[in-house]
JSON list of C-alpha atoms in Angstrom, two decimals:
[
{"chain": "I", "resi": 103, "resn": "MET", "atom": "CA", "xyz": [30.87, -9.53, -18.50]},
{"chain": "I", "resi": 104, "resn": "SER", "atom": "CA", "xyz": [30.09, -13.13, -17.70]},
{"chain": "I", "resi": 105, "resn": "GLU", "atom": "CA", "xyz": [28.57, -12.27, -14.34]},
{"chain": "I", "resi": 106, "resn": "GLY", "atom": "CA", "xyz": [25.96, -10.23, -16.15]},
{"chain": "I", "resi": 107, "resn": "SER", "atom": "CA", "xyz": [25.90, -6.52, -16.58]},
{"chain": "I", "resi": 108, "resn": "ARG", "atom": "CA", "xyz": [26.34, -4.01, -13.82]},
{"chain": "I", "resi": 109, "resn": "ARG", "atom": "CA", "xyz": [22.61, -3.51, -14.04]},
{"chain": "I", "resi": 110, "resn": "THR", "atom": "CA", "xyz": [21.92, -6.73, -12.15]},
{"chain": "I", "resi": 111, "resn": "SER", "atom": "CA", "xyz": [24.61, -6.43, -9.51]},
{"chain": "I", "resi": 112, "resn": "GLY", "atom": "CA", "xyz": [24.44, -4.57, -6.24]},
{"chain": "I", "resi": 113, "resn": "PRO", "atom": "CA", "xyz": [21.24, -2.54, -5.80]},
{"chain": "I", "resi": 114, "resn": "GLY", "atom": "CA", "xyz": [20.21, -3.60, -9.31]},
{"chain": "I", "resi": 115, "resn": "ARG", "atom": "CA", "xyz": [19.74, -7.12, -8.00]},
{"chain": "I", "resi": 116, "resn": "LEU", "atom": "CA", "xyz": [17.08, -5.88, -5.61]},
{"chain": "I", "resi": 117, "resn": "LEU", "atom": "CA", "xyz": [15.51, -3.60, -8.21]},
{"chain": "I", "resi": 118, "resn": "VAL", "atom": "CA", "xyz": [15.06, -6.44, -10.70]},
{"chain": "I", "resi": 119, "resn": "ALA", "atom": "CA", "xyz": [13.61, -8.63, -7.92]},
{"chain": "I", "resi": 120, "resn": "VAL", "atom": "CA", "xyz": [10.97, -6.03, -7.07]},
{"chain": "I", "resi": 121, "resn": "TYR", "atom": "CA", "xyz": [10.20, -5.62, -10.78]},
{"chain": "I", "resi": 122, "resn": "ALA", "atom": "CA", "xyz": [9.80, -9.38, -11.08]},
{"chain": "I", "resi": 123, "resn": "VAL", "atom": "CA", "xyz": [7.31, -9.43, -8.19]},
{"chain": "I", "resi": 124, "resn": "PHE", "atom": "CA", "xyz": [5.25, -6.80, -9.97]},
{"chain": "I", "resi": 125, "resn": "ALA", "atom": "CA", "xyz": [5.56, -8.53, -13.33]},
{"chain": "I", "resi": 126, "resn": "LEU", "atom": "CA", "xyz": [4.33, -11.77, -11.79]},
{"chain": "I", "resi": 127, "resn": "SER", "atom": "CA", "xyz": [1.48, -10.35, -9.75]},
{"chain": "I", "resi": 128, "resn": "ALA", "atom": "CA", "xyz": [0.31, -7.93, -12.46]},
{"chain": "I", "resi": 129, "resn": "SER", "atom": "CA", "xyz": [0.31, -10.74, -15.05]},
{"chain": "I", "resi": 130, "resn": "ALA", "atom": "CA", "xyz": [-1.58, -13.09, -12.75]},
{"chain": "I", "resi": 131, "resn": "ARG", "atom": "CA", "xyz": [-4.08, -10.41, -11.88]},
{"chain": "I", "resi": 132, "resn": "ALA", "atom": "CA", "xyz": [-4.67, -9.38, -15.50]},
{"chain": "I", "resi": 133, "resn": "GLY", "atom": "CA", "xyz": [-4.96, -13.01, -16.55]},
{"chain": "I", "resi": 134, "resn": "VAL", "atom": "CA", "xyz": [-7.63, -13.73, -13.94]},
{"chain": "I", "resi": 135, "resn": "GLN", "atom": "CA", "xyz": [-9.51, -10.49, -14.67]},
{"chain": "I", "resi": 136, "resn": "ILE", "atom": "CA", "xyz": [-9.63, -11.11, -18.40]},
{"chain": "I", "resi": 137, "resn": "ALA", "atom": "CA", "xyz": [-10.41, -14.81, -18.09]},
{"chain": "I", "resi": 138, "resn": "THR", "atom": "CA", "xyz": [-13.22, -14.47, -15.57]},
{"chain": "I", "resi": 139, "resn": "GLY", "atom": "CA", "xyz": [-15.01, -11.21, -16.29]},
{"chain": "I", "resi": 140, "resn": "PHE", "atom": "CA", "xyz": [-13.62, -9.28, -19.20]},
{"chain": "I", "resi": 141, "resn": "SER", "atom": "CA", "xyz": [-16.97, -7.64, -20.02]},
{"chain": "I", "resi": 142, "resn": "ASP", "atom": "CA", "xyz": [-17.31, -6.21, -16.50]},
{"chain": "I", "resi": 143, "resn": "ALA", "atom": "CA", "xyz": [-14.65, -3.55, -17.03]},
{"chain": "I", "resi": 144, "resn": "PRO", "atom": "CA", "xyz": [-12.87, -4.03, -20.36]},
{"chain": "I", "resi": 145, "resn": "VAL", "atom": "CA", "xyz": [-10.93, -0.74, -20.20]},
{"chain": "I", "resi": 146, "resn": "ALA", "atom": "CA", "xyz": [-9.57, -1.38, -16.72]},
{"chain": "I", "resi": 147, "resn": "TYR", "atom": "CA", "xyz": [-8.73, -4.99, -17.57]},
{"chain": "I", "resi": 148, "resn": "LEU", "atom": "CA", "xyz": [-6.96, -4.09, -20.80]},
{"chain": "I", "resi": 149, "resn": "LEU", "atom": "CA", "xyz": [-5.03, -1.52, -18.83]},
{"chain": "I", "resi": 150, "resn": "SER", "atom": "CA", "xyz": [-4.14, -4.21, -16.29]},
{"chain": "I", "resi": 151, "resn": "ALA", "atom": "CA", "xyz": [-2.84, -6.37, -19.10]},
{"chain": "I", "resi": 152, "resn": "PHE", "atom": "CA", "xyz": [-0.86, -3.47, -20.54]},
{"chain": "I", "resi": 153, "resn": "ALA", "atom": "CA", "xyz": [0.67, -2.71, -17.13]},
{"chain": "I", "resi": 154, "resn": "ALA", "atom": "CA", "xyz": [1.56, -6.38, -16.75]},
{"chain": "I", "resi": 155, "resn": "LEU", "atom": "CA", "xyz": [3.25, -6.37, -20.16]},
{"chain": "I", "resi": 156, "resn": "VAL", "atom": "CA", "xyz": [5.24, -3.24, -19.27]},
{"chain": "I", "resi": 157, "resn": "TYR", "atom": "CA", "xyz": [6.45, -4.84, -16.02]},
{"chain": "I", "resi": 158, "resn": "VAL", "atom": "CA", "xyz": [7.42, -8.06, -17.78]},
{"chain": "I", "resi": 159, "resn": "VAL", "atom": "CA", "xyz": [9.36, -6.21, -20.48]},
{"chain": "I", "resi": 160, "resn": "ALA", "atom": "CA", "xyz": [11.02, -3.93, -17.92]},
{"chain": "I", "resi": 161, "resn": "THR", "atom": "CA", "xyz": [12.03, -6.89, -15.74]},
{"chain": "I", "resi": 162, "resn": "VAL", "atom": "CA", "xyz": [13.53, -8.90, -18.59]},
{"chain": "I", "resi": 163, "resn": "ALA", "atom": "CA", "xyz": [15.26, -5.88, -20.14]},
{"chain": "I", "resi": 164, "resn": "LEU", "atom": "CA", "xyz": [16.74, -4.75, -16.83]},
{"chain": "I", "resi": 165, "resn": "ALA", "atom": "CA", "xyz": [17.96, -8.26, -16.12]},
{"chain": "I", "resi": 166, "resn": "ARG", "atom": "CA", "xyz": [19.64, -8.77, -19.50]},
{"chain": "I", "resi": 167, "resn": "PRO", "atom": "CA", "xyz": [23.04, -7.36, -20.45]},
{"chain": "I", "resi": 168, "resn": "GLY", "atom": "CA", "xyz": [23.66, -5.39, -23.60]},
{"chain": "I", "resi": 169, "resn": "ARG", "atom": "CA", "xyz": [22.85, -2.10, -25.23]},
{"chain": "I", "resi": 170, "resn": "THR", "atom": "CA", "xyz": [19.58, -3.22, -26.79]},
{"chain": "I", "resi": 171, "resn": "ALA", "atom": "CA", "xyz": [18.28, -4.44, -23.46]},
{"chain": "I", "resi": 172, "resn": "ARG", "atom": "CA", "xyz": [19.35, -1.16, -21.92]},
{"chain": "I", "resi": 173, "resn": "ARG", "atom": "CA", "xyz": [17.37, 0.83, -24.47]},
{"chain": "I", "resi": 174, "resn": "VAL", "atom": "CA", "xyz": [14.32, -1.41, -24.12]},
{"chain": "I", "resi": 175, "resn": "ALA", "atom": "CA", "xyz": [14.55, -1.03, -20.35]},
{"chain": "I", "resi": 176, "resn": "LEU", "atom": "CA", "xyz": [14.66, 2.77, -20.65]},
{"chain": "I", "resi": 177, "resn": "VAL", "atom": "CA", "xyz": [11.54, 2.79, -22.84]},
{"chain": "I", "resi": 178, "resn": "ALA", "atom": "CA", "xyz": [9.67, 0.32, -20.63]},
{"chain": "I", "resi": 179, "resn": "VAL", "atom": "CA", "xyz": [10.47, 2.14, -17.39]},
{"chain": "I", "resi": 180, "resn": "THR", "atom": "CA", "xyz": [9.55, 5.51, -18.96]},
{"chain": "I", "resi": 181, "resn": "VAL", "atom": "CA", "xyz": [6.22, 4.09, -20.19]},
{"chain": "I", "resi": 182, "resn": "GLU", "atom": "CA", "xyz": [5.70, 2.69, -16.70]},
{"chain": "I", "resi": 183, "resn": "LEU", "atom": "CA", "xyz": [6.25, 6.12, -15.11]},
{"chain": "I", "resi": 184, "resn": "LEU", "atom": "CA", "xyz": [3.91, 7.80, -17.60]},
{"chain": "I", "resi": 185, "resn": "GLY", "atom": "CA", "xyz": [1.37, 5.02, -17.04]},
{"chain": "I", "resi": 186, "resn": "VAL", "atom": "CA", "xyz": [1.30, 5.34, -13.26]},
{"chain": "I", "resi": 187, "resn": "LEU", "atom": "CA", "xyz": [1.16, 9.15, -13.47]},
{"chain": "I", "resi": 188, "resn": "THR", "atom": "CA", "xyz": [-1.63, 9.16, -16.07]},
{"chain": "I", "resi": 189, "resn": "VAL", "atom": "CA", "xyz": [-3.78, 6.43, -14.56]},
{"chain": "I", "resi": 190, "resn": "GLY", "atom": "CA", "xyz": [-3.08, 7.75, -11.05]},
{"chain": "I", "resi": 191, "resn": "THR", "atom": "CA", "xyz": [-4.24, 11.24, -11.97]},
{"chain": "I", "resi": 192, "resn": "VAL", "atom": "CA", "xyz": [-7.30, 10.05, -13.88]},
{"chain": "I", "resi": 193, "resn": "THR", "atom": "CA", "xyz": [-8.41, 7.78, -11.03]},
{"chain": "I", "resi": 194, "resn": "VAL", "atom": "CA", "xyz": [-7.96, 10.53, -8.45]},
{"chain": "I", "resi": 195, "resn": "PHE", "atom": "CA", "xyz": [-10.26, 12.92, -10.34]},
{"chain": "I", "resi": 196, "resn": "ASP", "atom": "CA", "xyz": [-12.70, 10.49, -11.94]},
{"chain": "I", "resi": 197, "resn": "PRO", "atom": "CA", "xyz": [-12.74, 7.02, -10.39]},
{"chain": "I", "resi": 198, "resn": "GLY", "atom": "CA", "xyz": [-15.76, 6.15, -12.57]},
{"chain": "I", "resi": 199, "resn": "ASP", "atom": "CA", "xyz": [-13.59, 5.60, -15.62]},
{"chain": "I", "resi": 200, "resn": "PHE", "atom": "CA", "xyz": [-11.87, 2.64, -14.02]},
{"chain": "I", "resi": 201, "resn": "PRO", "atom": "CA", "xyz": [-14.48, 0.75, -12.00]},
{"chain": "I", "resi": 202, "resn": "ASP", "atom": "CA", "xyz": [-12.06, -2.03, -11.10]},
{"chain": "I", "resi": 203, "resn": "ASP", "atom": "CA", "xyz": [-8.59, -1.53, -9.71]},
{"chain": "I", "resi": 204, "resn": "THR", "atom": "CA", "xyz": [-5.42, -1.71, -11.73]},
{"chain": "I", "resi": 205, "resn": "VAL", "atom": "CA", "xyz": [-1.88, -1.64, -10.33]},
{"chain": "I", "resi": 206, "resn": "TRP", "atom": "CA", "xyz": [-1.64, 2.04, -11.25]},
{"chain": "I", "resi": 207, "resn": "SER", "atom": "CA", "xyz": [-4.97, 3.21, -9.81]},
{"chain": "I", "resi": 208, "resn": "LEU", "atom": "CA", "xyz": [-4.54, 6.10, -7.33]},
{"chain": "I", "resi": 209, "resn": "TYR", "atom": "CA", "xyz": [-0.78, 6.09, -8.03]},
{"chain": "I", "resi": 210, "resn": "GLY", "atom": "CA", "xyz": [-0.54, 2.50, -6.88]},
{"chain": "I", "resi": 211, "resn": "ARG", "atom": "CA", "xyz": [-2.01, 3.10, -3.45]},
{"chain": "I", "resi": 212, "resn": "GLY", "atom": "CA", "xyz": [-3.24, -0.49, -3.26]},
{"chain": "I", "resi": 213, "resn": "TYR", "atom": "CA", "xyz": [0.40, -1.59, -3.53]},
{"chain": "I", "resi": 214, "resn": "GLY", "atom": "CA", "xyz": [1.87, 0.81, -0.99]},
{"chain": "I", "resi": 215, "resn": "PHE", "atom": "CA", "xyz": [2.75, 3.35, -3.71]},
{"chain": "I", "resi": 216, "resn": "VAL", "atom": "CA", "xyz": [5.57, 1.08, -4.81]},
{"chain": "I", "resi": 217, "resn": "PRO", "atom": "CA", "xyz": [4.37, 1.38, -8.47]},
{"chain": "I", "resi": 218, "resn": "LEU", "atom": "CA", "xyz": [5.01, 5.14, -8.22]},
{"chain": "I", "resi": 219, "resn": "VAL", "atom": "CA", "xyz": [8.47, 4.86, -6.66]},
{"chain": "I", "resi": 220, "resn": "LEU", "atom": "CA", "xyz": [9.68, 1.91, -8.74]},
{"chain": "I", "resi": 221, "resn": "PRO", "atom": "CA", "xyz": [10.00, 3.65, -12.17]},
{"chain": "I", "resi": 222, "resn": "VAL", "atom": "CA", "xyz": [11.82, 6.58, -10.55]},
{"chain": "I", "resi": 223, "resn": "LEU", "atom": "CA", "xyz": [14.33, 4.20, -8.98]},
{"chain": "I", "resi": 224, "resn": "GLY", "atom": "CA", "xyz": [14.51, 2.35, -12.30]},
{"chain": "I", "resi": 225, "resn": "LEU", "atom": "CA", "xyz": [15.39, 5.51, -14.21]},
{"chain": "I", "resi": 226, "resn": "LEU", "atom": "CA", "xyz": [17.95, 6.58, -11.61]},
{"chain": "I", "resi": 227, "resn": "TRP", "atom": "CA", "xyz": [19.53, 3.13, -11.73]},
{"chain": "I", "resi": 228, "resn": "LEU", "atom": "CA", "xyz": [19.64, 3.11, -15.55]},
{"chain": "I", "resi": 229, "resn": "ARG", "atom": "CA", "xyz": [21.32, 6.52, -15.52]},
{"chain": "I", "resi": 230, "resn": "ARG", "atom": "CA", "xyz": [23.83, 5.40, -12.95]},
{"chain": "I", "resi": 231, "resn": "THR", "atom": "CA", "xyz": [24.79, 2.26, -14.89]},
{"chain": "I", "resi": 232, "resn": "TRP", "atom": "CA", "xyz": [24.45, 3.79, -18.36]},
{"chain": "I", "resi": 233, "resn": "ARG", "atom": "CA", "xyz": [28.16, 4.16, -19.06]},
{"chain": "I", "resi": 234, "resn": "ALA", "atom": "CA", "xyz": [29.07, 0.74, -17.76]},
{"chain": "I", "resi": 235, "resn": "ALA", "atom": "CA", "xyz": [30.54, -1.51, -20.42]},
{"chain": "I", "resi": 236, "resn": "ASP", "atom": "CA", "xyz": [28.07, -4.26, -21.14]},
{"chain": "F", "resi": 60, "resn": "MET", "atom": "CA", "xyz": [-8.57, -21.86, 5.80]},
{"chain": "F", "resi": 61, "resn": "PHE", "atom": "CA", "xyz": [-7.14, -22.85, 9.11]},
{"chain": "F", "resi": 62, "resn": "ALA", "atom": "CA", "xyz": [-6.07, -19.76, 10.98]},
{"chain": "F", "resi": 63, "resn": "VAL", "atom": "CA", "xyz": [-3.31, -21.63, 12.82]},
{"chain": "F", "resi": 64, "resn": "VAL", "atom": "CA", "xyz": [-1.54, -22.59, 9.61]},
{"chain": "F", "resi": 65, "resn": "ASP", "atom": "CA", "xyz": [-2.03, -19.12, 8.13]},
{"chain": "F", "resi": 66, "resn": "TYR", "atom": "CA", "xyz": [-0.62, -17.33, 11.12]},
{"chain": "F", "resi": 67, "resn": "THR", "atom": "CA", "xyz": [2.29, -19.73, 11.40]},
{"chain": "F", "resi": 68, "resn": "VAL", "atom": "CA", "xyz": [3.24, -18.91, 7.80]},
{"chain": "F", "resi": 69, "resn": "ILE", "atom": "CA", "xyz": [2.82, -15.17, 8.42]},
{"chain": "F", "resi": 70, "resn": "VAL", "atom": "CA", "xyz": [4.90, -15.19, 11.60]},
{"chain": "F", "resi": 71, "resn": "ALA", "atom": "CA", "xyz": [7.59, -17.43, 10.08]},
{"chain": "F", "resi": 72, "resn": "SER", "atom": "CA", "xyz": [7.95, -15.32, 6.93]},
{"chain": "F", "resi": 73, "resn": "LEU", "atom": "CA", "xyz": [8.03, -12.07, 8.92]},
{"chain": "F", "resi": 74, "resn": "ALA", "atom": "CA", "xyz": [10.63, -13.51, 11.29]},
{"chain": "F", "resi": 75, "resn": "TYR", "atom": "CA", "xyz": [12.68, -14.67, 8.32]},
{"chain": "F", "resi": 76, "resn": "ALA", "atom": "CA", "xyz": [12.36, -11.22, 6.69]},
{"chain": "F", "resi": 77, "resn": "ALA", "atom": "CA", "xyz": [13.51, -9.54, 9.91]},
{"chain": "F", "resi": 78, "resn": "TRP", "atom": "CA", "xyz": [16.46, -11.93, 10.21]},
{"chain": "F", "resi": 79, "resn": "ALA", "atom": "CA", "xyz": [17.48, -11.31, 6.60]},
{"chain": "F", "resi": 80, "resn": "LEU", "atom": "CA", "xyz": [17.02, -7.57, 7.05]},
{"chain": "F", "resi": 81, "resn": "LEU", "atom": "CA", "xyz": [19.44, -7.66, 9.96]},
{"chain": "F", "resi": 82, "resn": "ALA", "atom": "CA", "xyz": [21.93, -9.36, 7.65]},
{"chain": "F", "resi": 83, "resn": "VAL", "atom": "CA", "xyz": [21.37, -6.60, 5.07]},
{"chain": "F", "resi": 84, "resn": "VAL", "atom": "CA", "xyz": [22.11, -3.96, 7.70]},
{"chain": "F", "resi": 85, "resn": "LEU", "atom": "CA", "xyz": [25.25, -5.83, 8.73]},
{"chain": "F", "resi": 86, "resn": "GLY", "atom": "CA", "xyz": [26.28, -6.12, 5.09]},
{"chain": "F", "resi": 87, "resn": "ARG", "atom": "CA", "xyz": [26.17, -9.91, 4.90]},
{"chain": "F", "resi": 88, "resn": "PRO", "atom": "CA", "xyz": [25.67, -11.82, 1.65]},
{"chain": "F", "resi": 89, "resn": "PRO", "atom": "CA", "xyz": [23.06, -14.61, 1.52]},
{"chain": "F", "resi": 90, "resn": "ARG", "atom": "CA", "xyz": [24.81, -17.67, 3.00]},
{"chain": "F", "resi": 91, "resn": "GLU", "atom": "CA", "xyz": [23.74, -21.20, 3.93]},
{"chain": "F", "resi": 92, "resn": "PRO", "atom": "CA", "xyz": [21.75, -20.31, 7.09]},
{"chain": "F", "resi": 93, "resn": "TYR", "atom": "CA", "xyz": [19.47, -18.12, 5.00]},
{"chain": "F", "resi": 94, "resn": "VAL", "atom": "CA", "xyz": [18.93, -20.92, 2.51]},
{"chain": "F", "resi": 95, "resn": "ILE", "atom": "CA", "xyz": [17.99, -23.27, 5.34]},
{"chain": "F", "resi": 96, "resn": "GLY", "atom": "CA", "xyz": [15.70, -20.62, 6.83]},
{"chain": "F", "resi": 97, "resn": "ALA", "atom": "CA", "xyz": [13.99, -20.20, 3.48]},
{"chain": "F", "resi": 98, "resn": "GLY", "atom": "CA", "xyz": [13.58, -23.98, 3.34]},
{"chain": "F", "resi": 99, "resn": "VAL", "atom": "CA", "xyz": [11.78, -23.95, 6.69]},
{"chain": "F", "resi": 100, "resn": "VAL", "atom": "CA", "xyz": [9.41, -21.18, 5.58]},
{"chain": "F", "resi": 101, "resn": "GLU", "atom": "CA", "xyz": [8.83, -22.99, 2.27]},
{"chain": "F", "resi": 102, "resn": "ALA", "atom": "CA", "xyz": [7.99, -26.22, 4.12]},
{"chain": "F", "resi": 103, "resn": "LEU", "atom": "CA", "xyz": [5.35, -24.36, 6.16]},
{"chain": "F", "resi": 104, "resn": "ILE", "atom": "CA", "xyz": [3.97, -22.91, 2.92]},
{"chain": "F", "resi": 105, "resn": "PHE", "atom": "CA", "xyz": [3.65, -26.43, 1.49]},
{"chain": "F", "resi": 106, "resn": "VAL", "atom": "CA", "xyz": [1.66, -27.46, 4.58]},
{"chain": "F", "resi": 107, "resn": "GLN", "atom": "CA", "xyz": [-0.57, -24.44, 4.10]},
{"chain": "F", "resi": 108, "resn": "VAL", "atom": "CA", "xyz": [-1.15, -25.20, 0.42]},
{"chain": "F", "resi": 109, "resn": "VAL", "atom": "CA", "xyz": [-1.99, -28.85, 1.15]},
{"chain": "F", "resi": 110, "resn": "VAL", "atom": "CA", "xyz": [-4.40, -27.80, 3.92]},
{"chain": "F", "resi": 111, "resn": "ALA", "atom": "CA", "xyz": [-6.01, -25.26, 1.59]},
{"chain": "F", "resi": 112, "resn": "ILE", "atom": "CA", "xyz": [-6.49, -27.88, -1.14]},
{"chain": "F", "resi": 113, "resn": "VAL", "atom": "CA", "xyz": [-7.92, -30.45, 1.31]},
{"chain": "F", "resi": 114, "resn": "VAL", "atom": "CA", "xyz": [-10.32, -27.90, 2.84]},
{"chain": "F", "resi": 115, "resn": "MET", "atom": "CA", "xyz": [-11.40, -26.82, -0.64]},
{"chain": "F", "resi": 116, "resn": "ALA", "atom": "CA", "xyz": [-12.06, -30.43, -1.61]},
{"chain": "F", "resi": 117, "resn": "VAL", "atom": "CA", "xyz": [-14.14, -31.04, 1.53]},
{"chain": "F", "resi": 118, "resn": "ASP", "atom": "CA", "xyz": [-15.92, -27.73, 2.16]},
{"chain": "F", "resi": 119, "resn": "GLY", "atom": "CA", "xyz": [-16.04, -26.28, -1.34]},
{"chain": "F", "resi": 120, "resn": "ALA", "atom": "CA", "xyz": [-13.96, -23.65, -3.03]},
{"chain": "F", "resi": 121, "resn": "PRO", "atom": "CA", "xyz": [-14.19, -19.87, -2.57]},
{"chain": "F", "resi": 122, "resn": "SER", "atom": "CA", "xyz": [-16.21, -18.09, -5.26]},
{"chain": "F", "resi": 123, "resn": "ASP", "atom": "CA", "xyz": [-13.16, -16.27, -6.59]},
{"chain": "F", "resi": 124, "resn": "LEU", "atom": "CA", "xyz": [-11.37, -19.56, -7.23]},
{"chain": "F", "resi": 125, "resn": "ALA", "atom": "CA", "xyz": [-9.17, -18.35, -10.10]},
{"chain": "F", "resi": 126, "resn": "THR", "atom": "CA", "xyz": [-7.60, -15.57, -8.04]},
{"chain": "F", "resi": 127, "resn": "PHE", "atom": "CA", "xyz": [-7.22, -17.90, -5.07]},
{"chain": "F", "resi": 128, "resn": "ILE", "atom": "CA", "xyz": [-5.32, -20.45, -7.14]},
{"chain": "F", "resi": 129, "resn": "GLY", "atom": "CA", "xyz": [-3.19, -17.65, -8.57]},
{"chain": "F", "resi": 130, "resn": "TYR", "atom": "CA", "xyz": [-2.15, -16.67, -5.04]},
{"chain": "F", "resi": 131, "resn": "LEU", "atom": "CA", "xyz": [-1.53, -20.32, -4.13]},
{"chain": "F", "resi": 132, "resn": "LEU", "atom": "CA", "xyz": [0.83, -20.72, -7.09]},
{"chain": "F", "resi": 133, "resn": "MET", "atom": "CA", "xyz": [2.57, -17.45, -6.35]},
{"chain": "F", "resi": 134, "resn": "ILE", "atom": "CA", "xyz": [3.13, -18.24, -2.67]},
{"chain": "F", "resi": 135, "resn": "VAL", "atom": "CA", "xyz": [4.76, -21.56, -3.62]},
{"chain": "F", "resi": 136, "resn": "VAL", "atom": "CA", "xyz": [7.20, -20.10, -6.17]},
{"chain": "F", "resi": 137, "resn": "ILE", "atom": "CA", "xyz": [8.11, -16.75, -4.62]},
{"chain": "F", "resi": 138, "resn": "LEU", "atom": "CA", "xyz": [10.76, -17.93, -2.16]},
{"chain": "F", "resi": 139, "resn": "PRO", "atom": "CA", "xyz": [12.53, -20.43, -4.47]},
{"chain": "F", "resi": 140, "resn": "LEU", "atom": "CA", "xyz": [12.66, -17.77, -7.20]},
{"chain": "F", "resi": 141, "resn": "GLY", "atom": "CA", "xyz": [13.92, -15.23, -4.67]},
{"chain": "F", "resi": 142, "resn": "LEU", "atom": "CA", "xyz": [16.66, -17.62, -3.54]},
{"chain": "F", "resi": 143, "resn": "PHE", "atom": "CA", "xyz": [17.66, -18.37, -7.11]},
{"chain": "F", "resi": 144, "resn": "TRP", "atom": "CA", "xyz": [18.02, -14.66, -7.83]},
{"chain": "F", "resi": 145, "resn": "ALA", "atom": "CA", "xyz": [19.61, -13.80, -4.47]},
{"chain": "F", "resi": 146, "resn": "LEU", "atom": "CA", "xyz": [22.36, -16.42, -4.34]},
{"chain": "F", "resi": 147, "resn": "ALA", "atom": "CA", "xyz": [24.15, -15.16, -7.45]},
{"chain": "F", "resi": 148, "resn": "GLU", "atom": "CA", "xyz": [24.73, -11.82, -5.74]},
{"chain": "F", "resi": 149, "resn": "LYS", "atom": "CA", "xyz": [27.59, -11.95, -3.27]},
{"chain": "F", "resi": 150, "resn": "SER", "atom": "CA", "xyz": [26.71, -8.80, -1.40]},
{"chain": "F", "resi": 151, "resn": "ARG", "atom": "CA", "xyz": [24.10, -7.46, 0.99]},
{"chain": "F", "resi": 152, "resn": "TRP", "atom": "CA", "xyz": [21.82, -6.82, -1.98]},
{"chain": "F", "resi": 153, "resn": "GLY", "atom": "CA", "xyz": [21.42, -10.54, -2.47]},
{"chain": "F", "resi": 154, "resn": "THR", "atom": "CA", "xyz": [20.11, -10.81, 1.08]},
{"chain": "F", "resi": 155, "resn": "ALA", "atom": "CA", "xyz": [17.85, -7.82, 0.39]},
{"chain": "F", "resi": 156, "resn": "VAL", "atom": "CA", "xyz": [16.19, -9.86, -2.37]},
{"chain": "F", "resi": 157, "resn": "LEU", "atom": "CA", "xyz": [15.33, -12.48, 0.26]},
{"chain": "F", "resi": 158, "resn": "VAL", "atom": "CA", "xyz": [13.77, -9.77, 2.45]},
{"chain": "F", "resi": 159, "resn": "VAL", "atom": "CA", "xyz": [11.50, -8.68, -0.41]},
{"chain": "F", "resi": 160, "resn": "ALA", "atom": "CA", "xyz": [10.54, -12.25, -1.31]},
{"chain": "F", "resi": 161, "resn": "ALA", "atom": "CA", "xyz": [9.74, -13.02, 2.35]},
{"chain": "F", "resi": 162, "resn": "LEU", "atom": "CA", "xyz": [7.64, -9.85, 2.74]},
{"chain": "F", "resi": 163, "resn": "VAL", "atom": "CA", "xyz": [5.45, -10.79, -0.23]},
{"chain": "F", "resi": 164, "resn": "ILE", "atom": "CA", "xyz": [4.35, -13.97, 1.58]},
{"chain": "F", "resi": 165, "resn": "PRO", "atom": "CA", "xyz": [2.25, -12.39, 4.39]},
{"chain": "F", "resi": 166, "resn": "VAL", "atom": "CA", "xyz": [0.58, -10.13, 1.81]},
{"chain": "F", "resi": 167, "resn": "LEU", "atom": "CA", "xyz": [-0.40, -13.20, -0.22]},
{"chain": "F", "resi": 168, "resn": "VAL", "atom": "CA", "xyz": [-1.71, -14.99, 2.88]},
{"chain": "F", "resi": 169, "resn": "VAL", "atom": "CA", "xyz": [-3.86, -12.01, 3.88]},
{"chain": "F", "resi": 170, "resn": "ARG", "atom": "CA", "xyz": [-5.24, -11.71, 0.33]},
{"chain": "F", "resi": 171, "resn": "MET", "atom": "CA", "xyz": [-6.05, -15.43, 0.33]},
{"chain": "F", "resi": 172, "resn": "GLN", "atom": "CA", "xyz": [-7.83, -15.05, 3.68]},
{"chain": "F", "resi": 173, "resn": "GLN", "atom": "CA", "xyz": [-9.92, -12.20, 2.27]},
{"chain": "F", "resi": 174, "resn": "ILE", "atom": "CA", "xyz": [-10.97, -14.29, -0.71]},
{"chain": "F", "resi": 175, "resn": "TRP", "atom": "CA", "xyz": [-11.68, -17.26, 1.56]},
{"chain": "F", "resi": 176, "resn": "ASP", "atom": "CA", "xyz": [-13.74, -15.22, 4.03]},
{"chain": "F", "resi": 177, "resn": "ALA", "atom": "CA", "xyz": [-15.79, -13.78, 1.17]},
{"chain": "F", "resi": 178, "resn": "GLY", "atom": "CA", "xyz": [-17.38, -17.21, 1.01]},
{"chain": "F", "resi": 179, "resn": "GLY", "atom": "CA", "xyz": [-18.01, -20.01, -1.44]},
{"chain": "F", "resi": 180, "resn": "THR", "atom": "CA", "xyz": [-20.24, -20.32, -4.42]}
]
């Protein structure tokens, strides 16, 4: 469809916008962290960079039509959900492992828990639009 | 930074978000008035950015300069990008994109204030 896939119309428009905000802010944050003080908390900063990459891939894949993009989006959003659950759980029980915040620390509490809700909405949206011809 | 400029941007972006949210509730697509409204908010943001740069040049930059500049760049691009993405969607969800873009602005301003208040080098 010339107007783009069903994935980016209706609620999908909003979903991709929120993903883009996270892709942008996570990338900027990771970039600054790594550029200015990588040795302070290399694990947390690498994780920040990884989270940023996941958001960027998810945003682009959700926004693009086609089966390949759909599959990439599914993988990215699933990795995102696993990431926020893993890092969230680890930081709740042992904050010492991640001395500096990442987007996923404490299930994304620093970002109003949006990082926790977003992949769930992403998966629901992918399921809902899965059969659409694109 | 100058509190007056900061709070003007915060109030303007929140007012714009509320206005756009009303349009979402009423099921309206993003039309011209919302583009003009975004232009007004963006103009205020430009004033804020210029003030921030001038104050930095005169009084010295905050110690976390890299993050501060990151926020400055983000606050300038967020609304134009939001508009670009919103206008192609001819339903209430397009307007919802504008709400999200507008709500990011006060968050960025508050973060910039925190960095600024933390002091210079």
